[in-house]
Tab-separated table of C-alpha atoms and ligand atoms in Angstrom:
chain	number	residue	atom	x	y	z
A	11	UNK	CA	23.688	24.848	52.042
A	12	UNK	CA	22.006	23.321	48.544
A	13	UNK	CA	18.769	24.793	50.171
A	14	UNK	CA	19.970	28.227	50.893
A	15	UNK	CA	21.844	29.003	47.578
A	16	UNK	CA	18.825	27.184	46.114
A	17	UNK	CA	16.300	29.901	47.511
A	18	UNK	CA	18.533	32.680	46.379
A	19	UNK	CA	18.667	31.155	43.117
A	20	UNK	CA	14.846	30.731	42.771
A	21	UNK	CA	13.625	34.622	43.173
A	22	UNK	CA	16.781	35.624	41.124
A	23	UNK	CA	14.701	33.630	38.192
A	24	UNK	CA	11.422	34.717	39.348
A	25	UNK	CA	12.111	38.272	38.903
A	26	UNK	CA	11.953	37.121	35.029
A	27	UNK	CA	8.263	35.233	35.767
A	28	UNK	CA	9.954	31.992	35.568
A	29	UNK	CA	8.232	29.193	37.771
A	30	UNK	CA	11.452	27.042	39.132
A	31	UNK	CA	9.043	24.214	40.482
A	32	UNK	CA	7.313	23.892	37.445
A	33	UNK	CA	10.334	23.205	35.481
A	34	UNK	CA	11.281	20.673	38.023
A	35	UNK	CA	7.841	18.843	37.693
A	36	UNK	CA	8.506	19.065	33.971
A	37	UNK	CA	12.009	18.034	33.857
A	38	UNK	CA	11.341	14.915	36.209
A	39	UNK	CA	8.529	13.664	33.663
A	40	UNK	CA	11.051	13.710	30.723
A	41	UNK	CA	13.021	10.677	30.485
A	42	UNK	CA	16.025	9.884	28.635
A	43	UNK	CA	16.359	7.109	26.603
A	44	UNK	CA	19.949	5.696	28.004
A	45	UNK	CA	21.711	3.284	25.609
A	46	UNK	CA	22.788	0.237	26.562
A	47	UNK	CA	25.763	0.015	24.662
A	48	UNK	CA	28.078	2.164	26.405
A	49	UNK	CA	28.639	-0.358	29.250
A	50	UNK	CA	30.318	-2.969	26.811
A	51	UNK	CA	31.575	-0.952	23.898
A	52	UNK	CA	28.907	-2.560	21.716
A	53	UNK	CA	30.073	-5.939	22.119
A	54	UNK	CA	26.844	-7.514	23.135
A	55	UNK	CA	26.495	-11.389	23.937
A	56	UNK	CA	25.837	-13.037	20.831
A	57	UNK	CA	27.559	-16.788	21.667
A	58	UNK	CA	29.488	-16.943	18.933
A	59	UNK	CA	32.206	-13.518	19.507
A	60	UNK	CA	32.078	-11.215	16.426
A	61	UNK	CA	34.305	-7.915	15.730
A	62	UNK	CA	32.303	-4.537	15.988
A	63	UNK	CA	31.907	-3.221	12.330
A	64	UNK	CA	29.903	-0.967	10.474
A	65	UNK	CA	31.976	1.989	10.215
A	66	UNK	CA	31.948	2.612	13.809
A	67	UNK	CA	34.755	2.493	16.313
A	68	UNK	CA	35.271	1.934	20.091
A	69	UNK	CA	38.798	3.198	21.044
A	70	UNK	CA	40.245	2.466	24.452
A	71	UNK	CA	40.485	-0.248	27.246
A	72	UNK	CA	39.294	0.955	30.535
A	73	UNK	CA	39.230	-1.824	33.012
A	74	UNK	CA	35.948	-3.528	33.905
A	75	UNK	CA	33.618	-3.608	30.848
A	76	UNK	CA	30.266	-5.772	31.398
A	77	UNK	CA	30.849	-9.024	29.932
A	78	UNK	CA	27.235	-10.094	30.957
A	79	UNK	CA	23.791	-9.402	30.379
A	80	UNK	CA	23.865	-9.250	34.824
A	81	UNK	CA	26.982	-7.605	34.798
A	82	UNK	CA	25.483	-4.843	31.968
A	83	UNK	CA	22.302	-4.690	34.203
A	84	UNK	CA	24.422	-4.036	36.965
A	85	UNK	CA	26.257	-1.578	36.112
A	86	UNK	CA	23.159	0.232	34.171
A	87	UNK	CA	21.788	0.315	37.887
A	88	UNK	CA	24.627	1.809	39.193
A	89	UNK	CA	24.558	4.697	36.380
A	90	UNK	CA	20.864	4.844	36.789
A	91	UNK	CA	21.219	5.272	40.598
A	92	UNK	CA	22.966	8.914	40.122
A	93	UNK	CA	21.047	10.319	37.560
A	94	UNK	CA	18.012	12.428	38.852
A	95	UNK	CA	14.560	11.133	37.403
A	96	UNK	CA	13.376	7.937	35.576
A	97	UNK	CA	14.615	7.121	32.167
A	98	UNK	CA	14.621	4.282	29.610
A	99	UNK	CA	16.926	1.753	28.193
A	100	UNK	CA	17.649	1.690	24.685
A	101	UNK	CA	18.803	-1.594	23.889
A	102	UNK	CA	20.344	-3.601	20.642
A	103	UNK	CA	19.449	-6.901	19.457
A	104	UNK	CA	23.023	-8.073	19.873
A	105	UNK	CA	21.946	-7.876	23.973
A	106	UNK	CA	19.484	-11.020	23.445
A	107	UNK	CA	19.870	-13.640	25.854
A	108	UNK	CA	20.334	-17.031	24.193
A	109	UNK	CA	20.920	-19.564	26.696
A	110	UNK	CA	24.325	-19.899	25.224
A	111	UNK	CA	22.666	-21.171	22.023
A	112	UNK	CA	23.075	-19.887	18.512
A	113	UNK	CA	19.861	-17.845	17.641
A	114	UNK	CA	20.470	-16.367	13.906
A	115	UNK	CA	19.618	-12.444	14.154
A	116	UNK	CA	16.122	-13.514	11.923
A	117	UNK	CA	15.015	-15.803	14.404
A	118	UNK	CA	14.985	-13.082	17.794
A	119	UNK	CA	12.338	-13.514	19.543
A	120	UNK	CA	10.434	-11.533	22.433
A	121	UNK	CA	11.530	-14.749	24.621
A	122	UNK	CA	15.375	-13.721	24.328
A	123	UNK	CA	14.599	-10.390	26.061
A	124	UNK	CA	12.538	-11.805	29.153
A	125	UNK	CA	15.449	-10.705	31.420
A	126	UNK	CA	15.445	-6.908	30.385
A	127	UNK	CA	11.733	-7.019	30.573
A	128	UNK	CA	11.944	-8.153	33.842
A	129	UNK	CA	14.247	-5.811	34.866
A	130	UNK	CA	12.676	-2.975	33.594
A	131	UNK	CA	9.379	-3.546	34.637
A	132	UNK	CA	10.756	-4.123	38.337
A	133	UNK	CA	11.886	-0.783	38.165
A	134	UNK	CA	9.337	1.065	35.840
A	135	UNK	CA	11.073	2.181	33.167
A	136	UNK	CA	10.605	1.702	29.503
A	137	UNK	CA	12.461	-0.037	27.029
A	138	UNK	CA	13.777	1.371	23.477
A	139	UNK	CA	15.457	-1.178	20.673
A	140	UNK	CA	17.416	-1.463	17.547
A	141	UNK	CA	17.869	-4.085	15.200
A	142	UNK	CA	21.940	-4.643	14.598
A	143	UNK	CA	22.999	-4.562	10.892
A	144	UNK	CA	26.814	-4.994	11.751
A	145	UNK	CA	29.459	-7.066	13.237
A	146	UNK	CA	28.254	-9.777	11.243
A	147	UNK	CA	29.428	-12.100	8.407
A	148	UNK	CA	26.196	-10.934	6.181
A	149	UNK	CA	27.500	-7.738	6.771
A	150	UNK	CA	30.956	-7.544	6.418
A	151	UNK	CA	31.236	-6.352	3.033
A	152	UNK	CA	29.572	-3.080	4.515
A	153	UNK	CA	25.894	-3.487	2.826
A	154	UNK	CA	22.816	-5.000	4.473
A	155	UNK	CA	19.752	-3.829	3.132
A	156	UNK	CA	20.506	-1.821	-0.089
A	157	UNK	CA	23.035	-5.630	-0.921
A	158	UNK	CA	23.019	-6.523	-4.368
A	159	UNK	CA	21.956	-10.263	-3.168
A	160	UNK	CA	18.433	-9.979	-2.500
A	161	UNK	CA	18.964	-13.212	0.040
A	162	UNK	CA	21.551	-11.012	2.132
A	163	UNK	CA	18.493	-8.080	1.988
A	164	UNK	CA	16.316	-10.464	2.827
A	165	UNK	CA	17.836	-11.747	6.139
A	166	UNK	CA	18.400	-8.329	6.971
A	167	UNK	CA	14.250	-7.923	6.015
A	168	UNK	CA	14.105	-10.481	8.390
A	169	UNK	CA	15.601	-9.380	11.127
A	170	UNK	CA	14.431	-5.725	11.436
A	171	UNK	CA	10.667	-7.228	11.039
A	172	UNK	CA	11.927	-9.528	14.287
A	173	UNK	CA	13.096	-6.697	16.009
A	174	UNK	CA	9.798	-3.939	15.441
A	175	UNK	CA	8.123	-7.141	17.137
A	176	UNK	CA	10.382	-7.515	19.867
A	177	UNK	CA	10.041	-3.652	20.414
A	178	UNK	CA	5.690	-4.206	20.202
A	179	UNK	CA	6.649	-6.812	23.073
A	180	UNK	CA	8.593	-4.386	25.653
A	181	UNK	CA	6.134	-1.790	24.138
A	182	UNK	CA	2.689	-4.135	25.599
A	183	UNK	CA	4.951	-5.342	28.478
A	184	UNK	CA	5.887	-1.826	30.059
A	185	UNK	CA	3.304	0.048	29.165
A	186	UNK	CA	5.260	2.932	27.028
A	187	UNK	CA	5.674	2.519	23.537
A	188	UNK	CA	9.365	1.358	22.454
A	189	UNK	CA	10.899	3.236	19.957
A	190	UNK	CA	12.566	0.970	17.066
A	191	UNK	CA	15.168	2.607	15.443
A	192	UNK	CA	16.882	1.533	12.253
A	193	UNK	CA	20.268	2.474	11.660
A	194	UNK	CA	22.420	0.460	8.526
A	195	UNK	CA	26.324	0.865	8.236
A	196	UNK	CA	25.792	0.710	4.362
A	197	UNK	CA	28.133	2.484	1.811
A	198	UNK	CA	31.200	3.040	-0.447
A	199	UNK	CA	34.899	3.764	0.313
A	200	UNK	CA	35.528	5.626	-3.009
A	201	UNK	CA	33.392	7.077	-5.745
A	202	UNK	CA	30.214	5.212	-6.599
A	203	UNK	CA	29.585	4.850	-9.848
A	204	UNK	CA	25.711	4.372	-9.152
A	205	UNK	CA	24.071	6.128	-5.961
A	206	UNK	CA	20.514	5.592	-7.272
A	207	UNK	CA	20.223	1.860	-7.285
A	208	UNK	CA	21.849	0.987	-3.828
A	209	UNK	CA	19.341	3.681	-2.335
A	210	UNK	CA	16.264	2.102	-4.569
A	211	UNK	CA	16.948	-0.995	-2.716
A	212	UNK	CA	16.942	0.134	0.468
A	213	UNK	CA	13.277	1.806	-0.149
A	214	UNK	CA	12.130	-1.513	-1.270
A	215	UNK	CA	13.474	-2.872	1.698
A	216	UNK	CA	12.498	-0.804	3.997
A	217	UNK	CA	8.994	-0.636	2.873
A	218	UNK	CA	9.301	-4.796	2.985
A	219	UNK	CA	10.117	-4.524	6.809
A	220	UNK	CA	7.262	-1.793	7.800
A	221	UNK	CA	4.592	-3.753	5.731
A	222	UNK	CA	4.052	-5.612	8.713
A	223	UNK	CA	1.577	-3.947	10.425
A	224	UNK	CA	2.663	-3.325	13.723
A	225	UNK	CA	0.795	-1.519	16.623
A	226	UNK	CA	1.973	2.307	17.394
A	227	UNK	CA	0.669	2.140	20.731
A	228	UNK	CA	3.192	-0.640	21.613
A	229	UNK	CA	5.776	0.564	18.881
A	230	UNK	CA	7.333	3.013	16.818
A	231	UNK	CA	9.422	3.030	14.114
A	232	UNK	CA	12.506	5.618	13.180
A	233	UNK	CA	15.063	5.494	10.337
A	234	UNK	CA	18.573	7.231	11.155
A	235	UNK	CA	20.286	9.055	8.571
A	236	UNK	CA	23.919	9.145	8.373
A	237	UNK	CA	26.842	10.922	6.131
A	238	UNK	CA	29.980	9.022	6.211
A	239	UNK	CA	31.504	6.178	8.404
A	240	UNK	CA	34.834	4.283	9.232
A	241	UNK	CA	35.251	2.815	4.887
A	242	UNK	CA	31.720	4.405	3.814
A	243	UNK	CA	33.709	8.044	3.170
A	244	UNK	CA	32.261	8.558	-0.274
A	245	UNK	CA	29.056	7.431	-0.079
A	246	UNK	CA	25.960	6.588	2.486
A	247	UNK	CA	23.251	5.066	1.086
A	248	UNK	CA	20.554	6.317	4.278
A	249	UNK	CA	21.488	9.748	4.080
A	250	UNK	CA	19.787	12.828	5.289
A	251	UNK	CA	17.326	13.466	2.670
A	252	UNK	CA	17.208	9.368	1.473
A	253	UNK	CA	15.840	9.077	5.094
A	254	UNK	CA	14.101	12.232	4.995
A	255	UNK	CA	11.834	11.759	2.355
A	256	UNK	CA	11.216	8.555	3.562
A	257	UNK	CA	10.004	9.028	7.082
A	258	UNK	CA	8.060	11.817	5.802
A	259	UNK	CA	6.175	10.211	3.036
A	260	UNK	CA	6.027	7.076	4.747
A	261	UNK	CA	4.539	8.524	8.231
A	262	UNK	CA	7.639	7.081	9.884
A	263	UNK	CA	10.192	9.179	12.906
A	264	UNK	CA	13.317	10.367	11.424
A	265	UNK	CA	15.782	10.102	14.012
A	266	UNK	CA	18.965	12.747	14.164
A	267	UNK	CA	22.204	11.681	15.538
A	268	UNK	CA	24.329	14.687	16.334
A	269	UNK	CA	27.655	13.021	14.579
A	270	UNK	CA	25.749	12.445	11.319
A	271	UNK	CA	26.317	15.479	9.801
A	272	UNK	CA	29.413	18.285	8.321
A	273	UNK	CA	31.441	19.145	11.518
A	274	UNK	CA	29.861	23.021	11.565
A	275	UNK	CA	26.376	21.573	10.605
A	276	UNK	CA	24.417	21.229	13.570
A	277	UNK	CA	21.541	19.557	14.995
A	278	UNK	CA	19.980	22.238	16.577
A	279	UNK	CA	18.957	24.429	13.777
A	280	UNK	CA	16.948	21.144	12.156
A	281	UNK	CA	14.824	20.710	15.235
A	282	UNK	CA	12.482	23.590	14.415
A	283	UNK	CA	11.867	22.913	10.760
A	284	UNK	CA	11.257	19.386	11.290
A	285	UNK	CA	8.807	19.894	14.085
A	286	UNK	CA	6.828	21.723	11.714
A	287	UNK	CA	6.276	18.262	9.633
A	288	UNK	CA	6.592	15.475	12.109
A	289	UNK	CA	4.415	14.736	14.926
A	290	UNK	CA	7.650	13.305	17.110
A	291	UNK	CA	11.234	13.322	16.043
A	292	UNK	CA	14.075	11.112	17.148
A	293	UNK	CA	17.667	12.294	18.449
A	294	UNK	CA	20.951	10.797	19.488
A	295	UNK	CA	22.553	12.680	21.145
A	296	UNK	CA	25.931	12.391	21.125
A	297	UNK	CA	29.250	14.607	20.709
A	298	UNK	CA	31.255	14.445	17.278
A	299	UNK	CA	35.105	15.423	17.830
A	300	UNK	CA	36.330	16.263	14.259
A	301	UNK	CA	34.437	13.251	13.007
A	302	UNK	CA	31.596	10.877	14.373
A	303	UNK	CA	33.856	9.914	17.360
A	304	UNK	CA	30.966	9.425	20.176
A	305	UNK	CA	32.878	11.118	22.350
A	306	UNK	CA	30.910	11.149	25.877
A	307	UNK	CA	28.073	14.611	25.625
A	308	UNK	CA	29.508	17.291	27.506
A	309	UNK	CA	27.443	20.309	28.931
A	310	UNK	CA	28.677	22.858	25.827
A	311	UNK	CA	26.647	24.667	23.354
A	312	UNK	CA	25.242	22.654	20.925
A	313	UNK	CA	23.771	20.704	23.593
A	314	UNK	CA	22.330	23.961	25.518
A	315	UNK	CA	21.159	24.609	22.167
A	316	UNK	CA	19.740	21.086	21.418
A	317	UNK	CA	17.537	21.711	24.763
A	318	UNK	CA	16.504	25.308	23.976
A	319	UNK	CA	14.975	24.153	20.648
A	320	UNK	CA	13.079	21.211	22.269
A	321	UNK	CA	11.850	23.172	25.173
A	322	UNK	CA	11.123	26.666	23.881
A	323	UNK	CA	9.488	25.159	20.993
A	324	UNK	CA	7.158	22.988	23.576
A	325	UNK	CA	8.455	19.806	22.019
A	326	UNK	CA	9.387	17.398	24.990
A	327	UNK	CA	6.619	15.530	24.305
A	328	UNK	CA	7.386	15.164	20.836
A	329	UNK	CA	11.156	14.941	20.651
A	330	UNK	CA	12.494	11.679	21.918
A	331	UNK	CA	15.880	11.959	23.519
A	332	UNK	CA	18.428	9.470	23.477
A	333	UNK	CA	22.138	9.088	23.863
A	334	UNK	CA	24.677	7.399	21.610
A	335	UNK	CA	28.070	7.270	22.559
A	336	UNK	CA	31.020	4.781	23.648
A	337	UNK	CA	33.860	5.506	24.969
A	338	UNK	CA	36.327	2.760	26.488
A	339	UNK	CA	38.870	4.886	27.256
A	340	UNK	CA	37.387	6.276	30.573
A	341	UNK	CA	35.126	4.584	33.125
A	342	UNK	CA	32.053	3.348	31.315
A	343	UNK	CA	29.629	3.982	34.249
A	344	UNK	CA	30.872	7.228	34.750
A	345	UNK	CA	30.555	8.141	30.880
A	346	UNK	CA	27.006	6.994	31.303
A	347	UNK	CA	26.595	9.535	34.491
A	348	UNK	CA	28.624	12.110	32.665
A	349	UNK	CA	26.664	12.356	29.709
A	350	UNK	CA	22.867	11.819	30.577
A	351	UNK	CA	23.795	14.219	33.959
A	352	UNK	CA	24.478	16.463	31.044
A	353	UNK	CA	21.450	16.056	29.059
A	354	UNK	CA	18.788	16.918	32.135
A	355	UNK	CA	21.454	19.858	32.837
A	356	UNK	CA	20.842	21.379	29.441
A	357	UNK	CA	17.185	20.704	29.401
A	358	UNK	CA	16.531	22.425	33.304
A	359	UNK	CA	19.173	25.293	31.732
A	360	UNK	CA	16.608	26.078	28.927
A	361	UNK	CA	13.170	25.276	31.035
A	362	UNK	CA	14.758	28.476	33.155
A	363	UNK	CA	14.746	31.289	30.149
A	364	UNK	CA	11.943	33.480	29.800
A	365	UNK	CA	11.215	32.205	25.929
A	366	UNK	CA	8.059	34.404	25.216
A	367	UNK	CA	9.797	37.296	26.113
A	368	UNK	CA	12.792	36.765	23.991
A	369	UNK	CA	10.937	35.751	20.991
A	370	UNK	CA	8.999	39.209	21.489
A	371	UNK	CA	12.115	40.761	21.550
A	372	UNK	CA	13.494	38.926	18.682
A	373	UNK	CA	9.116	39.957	16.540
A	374	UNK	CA	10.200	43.890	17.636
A	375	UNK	CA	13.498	44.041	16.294
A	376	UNK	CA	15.071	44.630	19.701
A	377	UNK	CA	18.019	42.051	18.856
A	378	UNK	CA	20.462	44.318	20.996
A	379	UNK	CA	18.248	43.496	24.141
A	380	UNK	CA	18.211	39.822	22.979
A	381	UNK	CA	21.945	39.113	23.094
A	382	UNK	CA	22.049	40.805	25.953
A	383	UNK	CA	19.753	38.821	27.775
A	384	UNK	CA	20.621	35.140	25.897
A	385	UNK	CA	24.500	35.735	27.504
A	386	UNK	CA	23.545	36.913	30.996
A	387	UNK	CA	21.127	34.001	31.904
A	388	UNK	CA	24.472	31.946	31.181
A	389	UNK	CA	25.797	33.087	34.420
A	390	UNK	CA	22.331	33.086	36.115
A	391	UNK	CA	23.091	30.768	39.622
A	392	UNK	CA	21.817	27.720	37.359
A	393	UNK	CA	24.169	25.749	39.122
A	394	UNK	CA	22.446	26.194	42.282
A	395	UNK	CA	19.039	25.002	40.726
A	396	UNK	CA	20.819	22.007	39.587
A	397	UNK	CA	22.155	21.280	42.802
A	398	UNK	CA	18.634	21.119	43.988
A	399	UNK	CA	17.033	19.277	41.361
A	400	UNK	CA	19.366	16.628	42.128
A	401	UNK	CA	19.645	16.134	46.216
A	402	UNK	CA	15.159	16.743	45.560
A	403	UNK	CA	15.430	13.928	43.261
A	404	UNK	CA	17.763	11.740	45.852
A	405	UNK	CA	20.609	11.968	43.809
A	406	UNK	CA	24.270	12.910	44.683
A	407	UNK	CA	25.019	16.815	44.351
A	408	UNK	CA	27.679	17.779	42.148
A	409	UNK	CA	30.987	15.469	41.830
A	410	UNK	CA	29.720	13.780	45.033
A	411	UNK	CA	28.710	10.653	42.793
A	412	UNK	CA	31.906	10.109	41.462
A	413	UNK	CA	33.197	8.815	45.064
A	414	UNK	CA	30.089	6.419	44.511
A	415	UNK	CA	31.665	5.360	41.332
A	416	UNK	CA	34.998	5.072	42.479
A	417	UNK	CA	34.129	2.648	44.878
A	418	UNK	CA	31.837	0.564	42.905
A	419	UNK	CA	35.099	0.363	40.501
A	420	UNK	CA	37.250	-1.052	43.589
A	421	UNK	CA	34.392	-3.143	44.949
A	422	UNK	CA	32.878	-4.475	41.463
A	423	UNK	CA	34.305	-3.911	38.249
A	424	UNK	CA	38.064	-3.911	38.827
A	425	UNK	CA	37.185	-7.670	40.233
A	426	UNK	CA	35.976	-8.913	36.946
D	17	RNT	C1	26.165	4.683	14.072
D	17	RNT	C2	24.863	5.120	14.611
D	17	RNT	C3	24.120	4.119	15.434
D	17	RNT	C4	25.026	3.369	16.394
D	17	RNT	C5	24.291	2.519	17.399
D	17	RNT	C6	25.195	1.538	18.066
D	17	RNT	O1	26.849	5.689	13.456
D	17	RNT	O2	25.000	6.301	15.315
D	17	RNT	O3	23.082	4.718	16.084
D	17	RNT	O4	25.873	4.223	17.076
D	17	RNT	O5	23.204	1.941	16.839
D	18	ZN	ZN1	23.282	7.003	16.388
């Protein structure tokens, strides 16, 4: 059935000169970078239990969270299991494994990620990390590197130097370079009544944590912008053009989150002029509702439009996808399946538009011909091209996987 509507579906696109197989072949080599954090609302498994902070909030309590790096692994397997192609792990620092003892977020080593790197290399994917700058005591007055008290900077120095090394060791270990991003929670509440020195400080710093030479074959380095969060309303210090001038003149990624921004600014319309000034960019993807809510990514059009940049620019070698969102207030598995499902959807939806023809269109003027086109490919049989990619890939078609996850809910997670 899959095989009949998918042959149907194949000349309908070929009529246009569009090579269906090739976009598979493409779409299977471009992986997603999956983010751990979704399968324990961020909680990690530091020994000693700390409150998430940072401006960022996990709402709901959906039965059956990971409480442990096996359980997280688990369940990541589970997720990975229904997702068509090989992807990556993006993982925090807060996911070290300790041994139950108290290791200081300074003092992370390569040795308290032996597990993941075991993991991952037993199933050949890559690893991506992040050094955590919240849900800490040096942290809870909602500044970390731009701090006033050069000793708090300092241990955050630390710690983001500990983590570009820990992302050179998955980096060597796997064999594909782990991305390193840097995201801080820091900012004001109200007014400031100084914006430059906060953000002078977190130039020094940052240039203090990427003095250490590091090797970009085993790892790269990203900075994440942001423009409000959860008691930073007035004021981010690593906002958009504080991090944009900074990857740029520091030959560093800049990495986009989709919630970072004014609720009708998007994402998509930045791709392009970036590309034209960065080798690679950085996203996280993700789905603001009203706010930076993380809300699980959904198949709607700034995603579509997300994809179309990447892929009729030529960029999926030099955009690197990931996903940032929690949500405890539905099945965490399931959000994982939900939204990277969603992110290969959008990316085979664009790899199936004939691009050079609708950029001639748009160089001749013929704009009538161009909306014309752009809205009927919408209703294409992409759906049936889908279907395929997925049972090719030995994945479950449609909602079939959701009777997978329903049963690994009875069987595993409603046990814990
Ligand atoms: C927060 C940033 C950041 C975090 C993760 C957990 O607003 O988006 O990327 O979500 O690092
Ligand atoms: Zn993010």
């Amino acid at each position: 059935m899959v095989r009949d509507r998918f042959d149907e579906a194949k000349q309908a696109y070929e009529q246009w000169g569009i090579n269906v197989d090739e976009a598979f072949r493409t779409l299977e080599k471009t992986a997603i970078s999956v983010h751990c954090w979704q399968g324990d609302d961020i909680t990690g498994f530091e020994g000693q239990k700390r409150e998430l902070s940072g401006g960022i909030d996990v709402t709901g309590n959906y039965p059956g969270k990971a409480r442990t790096p096996v359980e997280l692994r688990q369940d990541l397997d589970k997720a990975l299991s229904l997702i068509p192609g090989k992807h990556r792990v993006n993982l925090h620092a807060i996911y070290a494994e300790t041994n139950g003892k108290a290791v200081e977020r300074d003092e992370l080593a390569p040795e308290h990620f032996v597990n993941w790197v075991e993991w991952a290399k037993e199933r050949g994917i890559g690893l991506d990390f992040n050094p955590t700058l919240f849900s800490h005591e040096k942290a809870a007055d909602g500044l970390t590197l731009s701090h006033p008290d050069k000793e708090i900077r300092q241990f955050w120095i630390r710690h983001c130097i500990a983590s570009r090394k820990i992302g050179a060791y998955f980096g060597e270990q796997l064999g594909t370079p782990c991305l390193t991003n840097i995201w801080i929670p820091d900012g004001y509440k109200d007014i400031p009544s100084d914006r430059l020195t906060p953000r002078q400080r977190l130039k020094d710093s940052l240039d203090e944590i990427f003095a250490e030479p590091i090797d970009e074959a085993y790892n790269l380095d990203s900075v994440e912008s942001k423009l409000f969060g959860i008691g930073s309303e007035a004021y981010v210090v690593g906002s958009h053009e504080f991090y944009l001038g900074y990857a740029l003149s520091r030959n560093k990624m800049y990495l986009l989150d989709t919630g970072h921004f004014h609720p009708t600014e998007t994402i998509s319309n930045k791709i392009s002029a970036l590309l034209l000034y960065f080798d690679k960019l950085a996203l996280h993807v993700s789905r603001p509702v009203r706010w930076d809510s993380d809300h699980v990514v959904v198949l709607d059009d700034e995603l579509r439009e997300i994809a179309l940049e990447i892929v009729r620019n030529k960029a999926l070698g030099r955009v690197m996808i990931g996903l940032d969102f929690f949500d405890a207030s539905i099945n965490r598995v399931a959000a994982w399946v939900i939204g990277t499902r969603n992110m290969i959807k959008a990316l085979l939806y664009a790899l199936l538009l004939p691009h050079d023809y609708l950029k001639q269109l748009q160089e001749e003027g013929r704009f009538t011909e161009r909306l014309v086109l752009m809205e009927e490919f919408k209703t294409y049989p992409f759906g049936a091209v889908w279907d395929e990619y997925c049972a090719a890939m030995g994945v479950p078609v449609r909602e079939q996987w959701l009777e997978e996850v329903k049963k690994y809910e009875v069987d595993i997670l409603l046990k814990r």
